[in-house]
mmCIF file of C-alpha atoms in Angstrom:
data_model
loop_
_atom_site.group_PDB
_atom_site.id
_atom_site.type_symbol
_atom_site.label_atom_id
_atom_site.label_comp_id
_atom_site.label_asym_id
_atom_site.label_seq_id
_atom_site.Cartn_x
_atom_site.Cartn_y
_atom_site.Cartn_z
ATOM 1 C CA MET A 1000 81.771 72.618 72.557
ATOM 2 C CA SER A 1001 85.237 72.036 73.956
ATOM 3 C CA GLY A 1002 86.300 75.545 74.950
ATOM 4 C CA ALA A 1003 88.239 75.955 71.720
ATOM 5 C CA ARG A 1004 89.931 79.267 70.986
ATOM 6 C CA LEU A 1005 88.184 81.514 68.446
ATOM 7 C CA GLY A 1006 90.090 82.354 65.263
ATOM 8 C CA PHE A 1007 89.587 84.347 62.060
ATOM 9 C CA PHE A 1008 90.627 82.984 58.662
ATOM 10 C CA THR A 1009 90.841 84.814 55.341
ATOM 11 C CA ARG A 1010 91.689 83.956 51.755
ATOM 12 C CA ILE A 1011 91.520 87.704 50.931
ATOM 13 C CA LEU A 1012 88.810 87.676 48.281
ATOM 14 C CA ASP A 1013 86.965 90.968 48.780
ATOM 15 C CA ALA A 1014 85.774 92.779 45.677
ATOM 16 C CA GLY A 1015 87.939 95.586 44.306
ATOM 17 C CA THR A 1016 91.527 96.065 43.231
ATOM 18 C CA ASP A 1017 94.278 94.013 44.807
ATOM 19 C CA GLY A 1018 95.134 96.952 47.035
ATOM 20 C CA ASP A 1019 91.481 97.218 48.081
ATOM 21 C CA ARG A 1020 91.511 93.544 48.982
ATOM 22 C CA TYR A 1021 94.552 93.850 51.206
ATOM 23 C CA ARG A 1022 93.310 96.989 52.943
ATOM 24 C CA LYS A 1023 89.893 95.479 53.636
ATOM 25 C CA ALA A 1024 91.466 92.276 54.927
ATOM 26 C CA LEU A 1025 93.700 94.259 57.284
ATOM 27 C CA GLU A 1026 90.662 96.124 58.610
ATOM 28 C CA GLN A 1027 88.974 92.785 59.245
ATOM 29 C CA VAL A 1028 92.091 91.536 61.018
ATOM 30 C CA ARG A 1029 92.201 94.623 63.243
ATOM 31 C CA SER A 1030 88.539 94.190 64.100
ATOM 32 C CA ALA A 1031 89.060 90.532 65.012
ATOM 33 C CA ASP A 1032 92.011 91.417 67.225
ATOM 34 C CA GLN A 1033 90.087 94.163 69.009
ATOM 35 C CA LEU A 1034 87.136 91.816 69.572
ATOM 36 C CA GLY A 1035 89.358 89.195 71.190
ATOM 37 C CA PHE A 1036 89.884 86.580 68.477
ATOM 38 C CA ALA A 1037 92.832 84.447 69.592
ATOM 39 C CA SER A 1038 94.254 83.848 66.120
ATOM 40 C CA LEU A 1039 94.411 85.072 62.527
ATOM 41 C CA TRP A 1040 95.053 82.649 59.672
ATOM 42 C CA VAL A 1041 95.776 83.482 56.034
ATOM 43 C CA ALA A 1042 95.829 81.158 53.061
ATOM 44 C CA GLN A 1043 98.454 81.143 50.321
ATOM 45 C CA HIS A 1044 97.310 80.759 46.712
ATOM 46 C CA HIS A 1045 99.309 81.188 43.538
ATOM 47 C CA PHE A 1046 98.010 82.552 40.214
ATOM 48 C CA ASP A 1047 94.233 81.997 40.563
ATOM 49 C CA ARG A 1048 92.765 85.310 41.741
ATOM 50 C CA ASP A 1049 89.355 83.749 42.335
ATOM 51 C CA GLU A 1050 90.745 81.047 44.614
ATOM 52 C CA GLY A 1051 92.792 83.315 46.851
ATOM 53 C CA GLY A 1052 94.340 86.759 46.858
ATOM 54 C CA LEU A 1053 97.599 86.119 48.693
ATOM 55 C CA PRO A 1054 100.612 84.469 47.025
ATOM 56 C CA SER A 1055 103.002 85.665 49.752
ATOM 57 C CA PRO A 1056 101.594 85.405 53.274
ATOM 58 C CA PHE A 1057 104.490 86.828 55.267
ATOM 59 C CA PRO A 1058 104.387 90.443 53.986
ATOM 60 C CA PHE A 1059 100.700 90.512 54.870
ATOM 61 C CA LEU A 1060 101.354 89.017 58.302
ATOM 62 C CA ALA A 1061 104.093 91.599 58.869
ATOM 63 C CA ALA A 1062 101.581 94.354 58.156
ATOM 64 C CA ALA A 1063 99.103 92.654 60.477
ATOM 65 C CA ALA A 1064 101.769 92.347 63.171
ATOM 66 C CA VAL A 1065 102.150 96.105 63.504
ATOM 67 C CA GLN A 1066 98.384 96.737 63.399
ATOM 68 C CA THR A 1067 97.348 94.179 66.025
ATOM 69 C CA GLU A 1068 98.299 93.485 69.613
ATOM 70 C CA ARG A 1069 97.447 89.966 70.710
ATOM 71 C CA ASN A 1070 96.184 87.479 68.152
ATOM 72 C CA ALA A 1071 98.385 84.724 66.784
ATOM 73 C CA LEU A 1072 99.477 85.164 63.163
ATOM 74 C CA GLY A 1073 99.119 81.885 61.301
ATOM 75 C CA THR A 1074 99.629 80.516 57.816
ATOM 76 C CA GLY A 1075 96.951 78.175 56.664
ATOM 77 C CA ILE A 1076 98.925 77.103 54.726
ATOM 78 C CA VAL A 1077 102.335 77.707 53.198
ATOM 79 C CA THR A 1078 102.603 75.312 50.251
ATOM 80 C CA LEU A 1079 105.983 74.016 51.324
ATOM 81 C CA PRO A 1080 106.930 71.835 48.309
ATOM 82 C CA ILE A 1081 107.023 74.880 46.008
ATOM 83 C CA ASP A 1082 108.631 77.269 48.496
ATOM 84 C CA ASP A 1083 112.267 77.323 49.523
ATOM 85 C CA PRO A 1084 112.228 76.188 53.164
ATOM 86 C CA VAL A 1085 115.129 78.460 54.097
ATOM 87 C CA ARG A 1086 113.202 81.486 52.876
ATOM 88 C CA VAL A 1087 110.081 80.266 54.686
ATOM 89 C CA ALA A 1088 112.114 79.914 57.882
ATOM 90 C CA GLU A 1089 113.654 83.386 57.474
ATOM 91 C CA ASP A 1090 110.335 85.070 56.705
ATOM 92 C CA ALA A 1091 108.561 83.323 59.576
ATOM 93 C CA ALA A 1092 111.395 84.207 61.958
ATOM 94 C CA PHE A 1093 111.254 87.861 60.907
ATOM 95 C CA VAL A 1094 107.494 88.136 61.460
ATOM 96 C CA ASP A 1095 107.808 86.251 64.736
ATOM 97 C CA ALA A 1096 110.376 88.771 65.993
ATOM 98 C CA LEU A 1097 108.315 91.722 64.741
ATOM 99 C CA SER A 1098 105.183 90.415 66.447
ATOM 100 C CA SER A 1099 106.848 89.459 69.746
ATOM 101 C CA GLY A 1100 106.435 85.735 69.157
ATOM 102 C CA ARG A 1101 102.960 85.441 67.647
ATOM 103 C CA VAL A 1102 103.627 83.320 64.537
ATOM 104 C CA GLN A 1103 101.965 79.920 64.052
ATOM 105 C CA LEU A 1104 103.377 78.197 60.969
ATOM 106 C CA GLY A 1105 100.918 75.999 59.077
ATOM 107 C CA ILE A 1106 102.357 73.975 56.217
ATOM 108 C CA GLY A 1107 101.017 71.538 53.659
ATOM 109 C CA THR A 1108 101.609 69.891 50.332
ATOM 110 C CA GLY A 1109 99.106 72.153 48.550
ATOM 111 C CA GLY A 1110 95.919 71.446 46.682
ATOM 112 C CA THR A 1111 96.466 73.025 43.254
ATOM 113 C CA PRO A 1112 98.617 70.753 41.044
ATOM 114 C CA SER A 1113 98.674 73.258 38.178
ATOM 115 C CA SER A 1114 100.719 75.712 40.274
ATOM 116 C CA PHE A 1115 103.736 73.427 40.550
ATOM 117 C CA ALA A 1116 105.046 73.751 36.980
ATOM 118 C CA ALA A 1117 105.805 77.476 37.352
ATOM 119 C CA PHE A 1118 108.124 76.599 40.240
ATOM 120 C CA GLU A 1119 109.769 73.794 38.246
ATOM 121 C CA ARG A 1120 108.257 71.183 40.525
ATOM 122 C CA SER A 1121 106.020 68.192 39.851
ATOM 123 C CA SER A 1122 102.889 67.745 41.882
ATOM 124 C CA ASP A 1123 103.591 64.017 41.807
ATOM 125 C CA ASP A 1124 106.702 64.634 43.947
ATOM 126 C CA ARG A 1125 105.010 66.855 46.494
ATOM 127 C CA ARG A 1126 105.139 64.471 49.447
ATOM 128 C CA ALA A 1127 108.828 63.636 49.053
ATOM 129 C CA ILE A 1128 109.725 67.313 48.622
ATOM 130 C CA GLN A 1129 107.580 68.231 51.612
ATOM 131 C CA ALA A 1130 109.360 65.724 53.849
ATOM 132 C CA ALA A 1131 112.772 67.077 52.852
ATOM 133 C CA HIS A 1132 111.701 70.704 53.290
ATOM 134 C CA VAL A 1133 110.206 70.036 56.717
ATOM 135 C CA GLU A 1134 113.565 68.714 57.899
ATOM 136 C CA VAL A 1135 115.248 71.917 56.700
ATOM 137 C CA LEU A 1136 112.700 73.946 58.672
ATOM 138 C CA ARG A 1137 113.241 71.914 61.817
ATOM 139 C CA ASP A 1138 117.031 72.266 61.579
ATOM 140 C CA ALA A 1139 116.728 76.024 61.028
ATOM 141 C CA PHE A 1140 114.430 76.599 63.987
ATOM 142 C CA ALA A 1141 116.498 74.328 66.241
ATOM 143 C CA GLY A 1142 119.608 76.398 65.544
ATOM 144 C CA ARG A 1143 121.376 73.614 63.689
ATOM 145 C CA GLY A 1144 123.448 74.157 60.563
ATOM 146 C CA ILE A 1145 121.219 74.623 57.527
ATOM 147 C CA ARG A 1146 121.621 72.111 54.692
ATOM 148 C CA ASN A 1147 124.879 70.705 56.048
ATOM 149 C CA THR A 1148 126.510 74.097 56.471
ATOM 150 C CA ASP A 1149 127.614 76.089 59.507
ATOM 151 C CA LEU A 1150 125.016 78.753 58.707
ATOM 152 C CA ARG A 1151 122.345 79.523 61.301
ATOM 153 C CA LEU A 1152 118.935 81.142 61.020
ATOM 154 C CA ASN A 1153 118.923 84.915 61.592
ATOM 155 C CA PRO A 1154 116.996 86.082 63.486
ATOM 156 C CA PRO A 1155 116.925 82.907 65.550
ATOM 157 C CA ALA A 1156 113.444 81.505 66.208
ATOM 158 C CA PRO A 1157 113.794 78.501 68.530
ATOM 159 C CA HIS A 1158 110.120 78.422 69.503
ATOM 160 C CA LEU A 1159 108.870 78.156 65.921
ATOM 161 C CA GLY A 1160 109.874 74.495 65.822
ATOM 162 C CA GLY A 1161 107.099 73.937 68.344
ATOM 163 C CA ARG A 1162 104.591 76.053 66.434
ATOM 164 C CA LEU A 1163 104.439 73.987 63.260
ATOM 165 C CA TRP A 1164 101.032 72.785 62.088
ATOM 166 C CA GLN A 1165 100.425 70.223 59.356
ATOM 167 C CA ALA A 1166 97.393 70.243 57.067
ATOM 168 C CA THR A 1167 96.006 66.887 56.003
ATOM 169 C CA PHE A 1168 92.952 65.184 54.567
ATOM 170 C CA SER A 1169 93.889 61.674 55.718
ATOM 171 C CA VAL A 1170 93.979 59.560 58.859
ATOM 172 C CA GLU A 1171 97.618 58.714 58.135
ATOM 173 C CA GLY A 1172 98.424 62.405 57.822
ATOM 174 C CA GLY A 1173 96.815 62.977 61.204
ATOM 175 C CA ARG A 1174 98.914 60.203 62.698
ATOM 176 C CA LEU A 1175 102.127 61.637 61.264
ATOM 177 C CA ALA A 1176 101.345 65.162 62.490
ATOM 178 C CA GLY A 1177 100.671 63.802 65.954
ATOM 179 C CA ALA A 1178 103.812 61.679 66.058
ATOM 180 C CA ALA A 1179 105.855 64.771 65.156
ATOM 181 C CA GLY A 1180 104.237 66.780 67.948
ATOM 182 C CA ASP A 1181 102.924 69.290 65.421
ATOM 183 C CA GLY A 1182 99.515 70.914 65.277
ATOM 184 C CA LEU A 1183 96.760 69.554 63.031
ATOM 185 C CA LEU A 1184 94.960 71.726 60.462
ATOM 186 C CA LEU A 1185 91.546 70.564 59.218
ATOM 187 C CA SER A 1186 89.831 72.165 56.228
ATOM 188 C CA ARG A 1187 86.210 72.864 55.367
ATOM 189 C CA THR A 1188 87.026 71.487 51.862
ATOM 190 C CA GLN A 1189 87.838 67.998 53.170
ATOM 191 C CA PRO A 1190 87.088 65.469 50.370
ATOM 192 C CA ARG A 1191 84.411 62.964 51.304
ATOM 193 C CA ASP A 1192 82.081 60.447 49.730
ATOM 194 C CA ASP A 1193 78.456 61.255 48.964
ATOM 195 C CA GLY A 1194 76.257 61.167 52.014
ATOM 196 C CA ARG A 1195 79.032 61.586 54.588
ATOM 197 C CA ASP A 1196 79.083 64.596 56.866
ATOM 198 C CA LEU A 1197 82.334 66.501 57.295
ATOM 199 C CA HIS A 1198 82.736 65.408 60.917
ATOM 200 C CA GLU A 1199 82.344 61.746 59.962
ATOM 201 C CA VAL A 1200 85.570 62.045 57.960
ATOM 202 C CA GLN A 1201 87.477 64.389 60.249
ATOM 203 C CA VAL A 1202 86.837 62.838 63.664
ATOM 204 C CA PRO A 1203 88.893 59.708 62.744
ATOM 205 C CA ILE A 1204 91.735 62.002 61.637
ATOM 206 C CA VAL A 1205 91.646 63.755 65.002
ATOM 207 C CA GLU A 1206 91.523 60.446 66.859
ATOM 208 C CA ALA A 1207 94.597 59.180 64.976
ATOM 209 C CA TYR A 1208 96.374 62.455 65.736
ATOM 210 C CA LEU A 1209 95.622 62.280 69.448
ATOM 211 C CA ALA A 1210 96.591 58.608 69.669
ATOM 212 C CA SER A 1211 100.051 59.274 68.202
ATOM 213 C CA LEU A 1212 100.831 62.511 70.051
ATOM 214 C CA PRO A 1213 103.865 62.114 72.339
ATOM 215 C CA ARG A 1214 103.150 62.056 76.044
ATOM 216 C CA GLY A 1215 103.242 65.507 77.585
ATOM 217 C CA VAL A 1216 102.681 67.366 74.291
ATOM 218 C CA ALA A 1217 99.504 69.461 74.303
ATOM 219 C CA PRO A 1218 97.222 68.854 71.311
ATOM 220 C CA ARG A 1219 96.728 71.641 68.791
ATOM 221 C CA ILE A 1220 93.789 70.977 66.472
ATOM 222 C CA LEU A 1221 92.403 73.754 64.310
ATOM 223 C CA ALA A 1222 89.168 73.319 62.353
ATOM 224 C CA SER A 1223 88.556 75.861 59.601
ATOM 225 C CA ARG A 1224 84.874 76.526 58.949
ATOM 226 C CA THR A 1225 82.718 78.918 56.916
ATOM 227 C CA ALA A 1226 80.399 81.067 59.014
ATOM 228 C CA VAL A 1227 78.685 84.316 58.094
ATOM 229 C CA VAL A 1228 76.486 85.686 60.865
ATOM 230 C CA VAL A 1229 74.013 88.366 59.862
ATOM 231 C CA ASP A 1230 71.303 90.512 61.369
ATOM 232 C CA ALA A 1231 67.823 89.355 60.425
ATOM 233 C CA ASP A 1232 67.190 92.323 58.109
ATOM 234 C CA ARG A 1233 70.151 91.367 55.863
ATOM 235 C CA ARG A 1234 69.664 87.611 55.902
ATOM 236 C CA GLU A 1235 67.960 87.182 52.515
ATOM 237 C CA GLU A 1236 70.268 89.693 50.823
ATOM 238 C CA VAL A 1237 73.352 87.771 51.937
ATOM 239 C CA TRP A 1238 71.823 84.437 50.964
ATOM 240 C CA ALA A 1239 71.171 85.796 47.458
ATOM 241 C CA GLY A 1240 74.733 87.046 47.161
ATOM 242 C CA ALA A 1241 76.099 83.682 48.312
ATOM 243 C CA ASP A 1242 74.578 81.717 45.449
ATOM 244 C CA ALA A 1243 77.513 81.814 43.011
ATOM 245 C CA GLY A 1244 80.195 81.137 45.611
ATOM 246 C CA ILE A 1245 78.471 78.172 47.240
ATOM 247 C CA ARG A 1246 77.710 76.595 43.861
ATOM 248 C CA ARG A 1247 81.323 77.095 42.748
ATOM 249 C CA LEU A 1248 82.626 75.465 45.945
ATOM 250 C CA THR A 1249 80.269 72.523 45.437
ATOM 251 C CA ARG A 1250 81.342 72.087 41.833
ATOM 252 C CA THR A 1251 85.105 72.555 42.244
ATOM 253 C CA PHE A 1252 86.273 71.375 45.655
ATOM 254 C CA LEU A 1253 83.595 68.764 46.329
ATOM 255 C CA GLN A 1254 83.085 67.851 42.652
ATOM 256 C CA ARG A 1255 79.347 67.507 43.098
ATOM 257 C CA ASN A 1256 76.359 68.608 41.056
ATOM 258 C CA ALA A 1257 75.698 72.253 41.937
ATOM 259 C CA ASP A 1258 72.229 72.646 40.418
ATOM 260 C CA GLY A 1259 70.206 71.902 43.552
ATOM 261 C CA ASP A 1260 68.568 74.044 46.220
ATOM 262 C CA LEU A 1261 70.981 76.638 47.605
ATOM 263 C CA ARG A 1262 70.213 75.788 51.244
ATOM 264 C CA ASP A 1263 70.911 72.117 50.580
ATOM 265 C CA LEU A 1264 74.230 72.994 48.944
ATOM 266 C CA ALA A 1265 75.130 75.195 51.898
ATOM 267 C CA SER A 1266 74.583 72.217 54.185
ATOM 268 C CA LEU A 1267 76.611 69.989 51.864
ATOM 269 C CA THR A 1268 79.526 72.448 51.879
ATOM 270 C CA ASN A 1269 79.255 73.107 55.635
ATOM 271 C CA THR A 1270 78.448 76.751 55.043
ATOM 272 C CA HIS A 1271 76.951 78.221 58.201
ATOM 273 C CA LEU A 1272 74.992 81.283 57.088
ATOM 274 C CA GLY A 1273 72.224 83.012 58.986
ATOM 275 C CA THR A 1274 71.292 84.782 62.171
ATOM 276 C CA VAL A 1275 73.063 84.123 65.467
ATOM 277 C CA ASP A 1276 70.578 81.452 66.498
ATOM 278 C CA GLU A 1277 70.722 79.729 63.111
ATOM 279 C CA VAL A 1278 74.515 79.629 62.993
ATOM 280 C CA VAL A 1279 74.783 78.430 66.593
ATOM 281 C CA ALA A 1280 72.313 75.631 65.891
ATOM 282 C CA SER A 1281 74.102 74.426 62.754
ATOM 283 C CA LEU A 1282 77.566 74.576 64.327
ATOM 284 C CA ARG A 1283 76.376 72.470 67.257
ATOM 285 C CA GLU A 1284 75.916 69.567 64.837
ATOM 286 C CA ASP A 1285 79.619 69.534 63.866
ATOM 287 C CA ARG A 1286 81.256 66.897 66.084
ATOM 288 C CA THR A 1287 84.770 67.861 64.956
ATOM 289 C CA LEU A 1288 84.415 71.127 66.851
ATOM 290 C CA GLU A 1289 83.982 69.187 70.093
ATOM 291 C CA LEU A 1290 87.554 67.914 69.696
ATOM 292 C CA ALA A 1291 89.180 71.051 68.291
ATOM 293 C CA THR A 1292 91.418 73.312 70.366
ATOM 294 C CA ASP A 1293 90.951 76.136 67.852
ATOM 295 C CA VAL A 1294 88.158 77.022 65.415
ATOM 296 C CA ALA A 1295 88.873 79.583 62.688
ATOM 297 C CA PHE A 1296 85.932 81.075 60.809
ATOM 298 C CA GLN A 1297 86.061 82.445 57.286
ATOM 299 C CA VAL A 1298 83.380 84.076 55.133
ATOM 300 C CA HIS A 1299 84.434 82.242 51.954
ATOM 301 C CA SER A 1300 82.786 81.052 49.751
ATOM 302 C CA VAL A 1301 79.878 83.309 50.690
ATOM 303 C CA ASP A 1302 82.154 86.321 50.174
ATOM 304 C CA PRO A 1303 79.756 89.021 51.379
ATOM 305 C CA VAL A 1304 80.427 92.730 51.126
ATOM 306 C CA HIS A 1305 83.019 94.148 53.503
ATOM 307 C CA GLU A 1306 80.610 95.641 56.035
ATOM 308 C CA VAL A 1307 78.771 92.324 56.362
ATOM 309 C CA THR A 1308 82.078 90.591 57.048
ATOM 310 C CA LEU A 1309 82.903 93.122 59.762
ATOM 311 C CA ARG A 1310 79.472 92.645 61.341
ATOM 312 C CA SER A 1311 79.866 88.866 61.174
ATOM 313 C CA ILE A 1312 83.218 89.116 62.971
ATOM 314 C CA GLU A 1313 81.526 91.159 65.687
ATOM 315 C CA LEU A 1314 78.601 88.746 66.067
ATOM 316 C CA LEU A 1315 80.903 85.724 66.142
ATOM 317 C CA ALA A 1316 82.888 87.214 69.013
ATOM 318 C CA THR A 1317 80.048 88.727 71.026
ATOM 319 C CA GLU A 1318 77.101 86.385 70.388
ATOM 320 C CA VAL A 1319 78.113 83.072 68.821
ATOM 321 C CA ALA A 1320 81.310 82.368 70.765
ATOM 322 C CA PRO A 1321 79.720 82.715 74.224
ATOM 323 C CA GLN A 1322 76.866 80.367 73.290
ATOM 324 C CA LEU A 1323 79.241 77.724 71.928
ATOM 325 C CA GLY A 1324 81.862 78.093 74.660
ATOM 326 C CA LEU A 1325 84.527 79.357 72.254
ATOM 327 C CA ARG A 1326 87.179 81.322 74.101
ATOM 328 C CA THR A 1327 88.324 84.832 73.288
ATOM 329 C CA GLY A 1328 90.475 87.503 74.872
ATOM 330 C CA VAL A 1329 93.993 87.937 76.162
ATOM 331 C CA GLU A 1330 94.156 84.633 78.042
ATOM 332 C CA ALA A 1331 93.184 82.578 74.986
ATOM 333 C CA ALA A 1332 95.693 84.391 72.764
ATOM 334 C CA GLU A 1333 98.504 84.056 75.299
ATOM 335 C CA GLU A 1334 97.756 80.375 75.792
ATOM 336 C CA LEU A 1335 98.196 79.664 72.098
ATOM 337 C CA ARG A 1336 101.424 81.655 71.995
ATOM 338 C CA ALA A 1337 102.821 79.734 74.958
ATOM 339 C CA LEU A 1338 102.201 76.288 73.472
ATOM 340 C CA SER A 1339 105.459 74.813 72.221
ATOM 341 C CA THR A 1340 107.038 71.381 72.035
ATOM 342 C CA VAL A 1341 110.550 72.779 72.333
ATOM 343 C CA ALA A 1342 112.241 74.866 75.005
#
């Protein structure tokens, strides 16, 4: 492993009411912060409760900001083509001020075309809208007039321009993120042809990113992965509970036949589920992690019960991370906060 920083990622999908979901997720966030995770990342999803429980990431991150001390607070991602970039800039700036400069702003074009119509947008226009909205963000964070006005972002957030991350599935997207000096976000749901491992597709994206990064700009490469680490006495119980989620992920995101052996589908979907030794062994095979500066683990689509998630967070920090060389603690968190391409 590369000495990447350890992160926690959530789509907020625990069982229960919406309020239950948010409270459980905040408890998981607090646990990760106390155990030394360097970053927290939340996903934004509109309308589909089974895909994700958080349409508005910044209120949740504000709550997390006052309940945690060190970890970075990241969006993975804000779907920028269907959000007003001025509001995104204002919300991010507010949470950044509240958290003493801990926001990491991940953006992307979004992966759910059906959501666009409700925002009077066309998914077909997503890339053009994204490009225009990114420029608004950059102007706002740089303290320039917003949309050709004399208006300036309040509160000001000059460092957020250097804490942008771009999500992509393509080599060209990696090149563009690198050329902009932004961070690179890589997903566990990366589309790929039959027979290709996830790292076979993602390593070329990372290589294109690194090749185009301006001289003197530190790389920021986050790989999101599914890992649920369990004690041996709960292993089979958690495997049984994971059946529906892993098959759904196979069928929807990867568009593959989901009728096969569950363990084979877990391998296909890069779901790392098992004891400490089993998870360490399977993660060692992922070559993308050798190049990543940050690795953020989520429990989805296993979606175990809350106490299993809390135990997995603990085992990731105390057992898995040391064996893989993943870094935790104050120094790792402060290092991520300090990275910026702008003064």
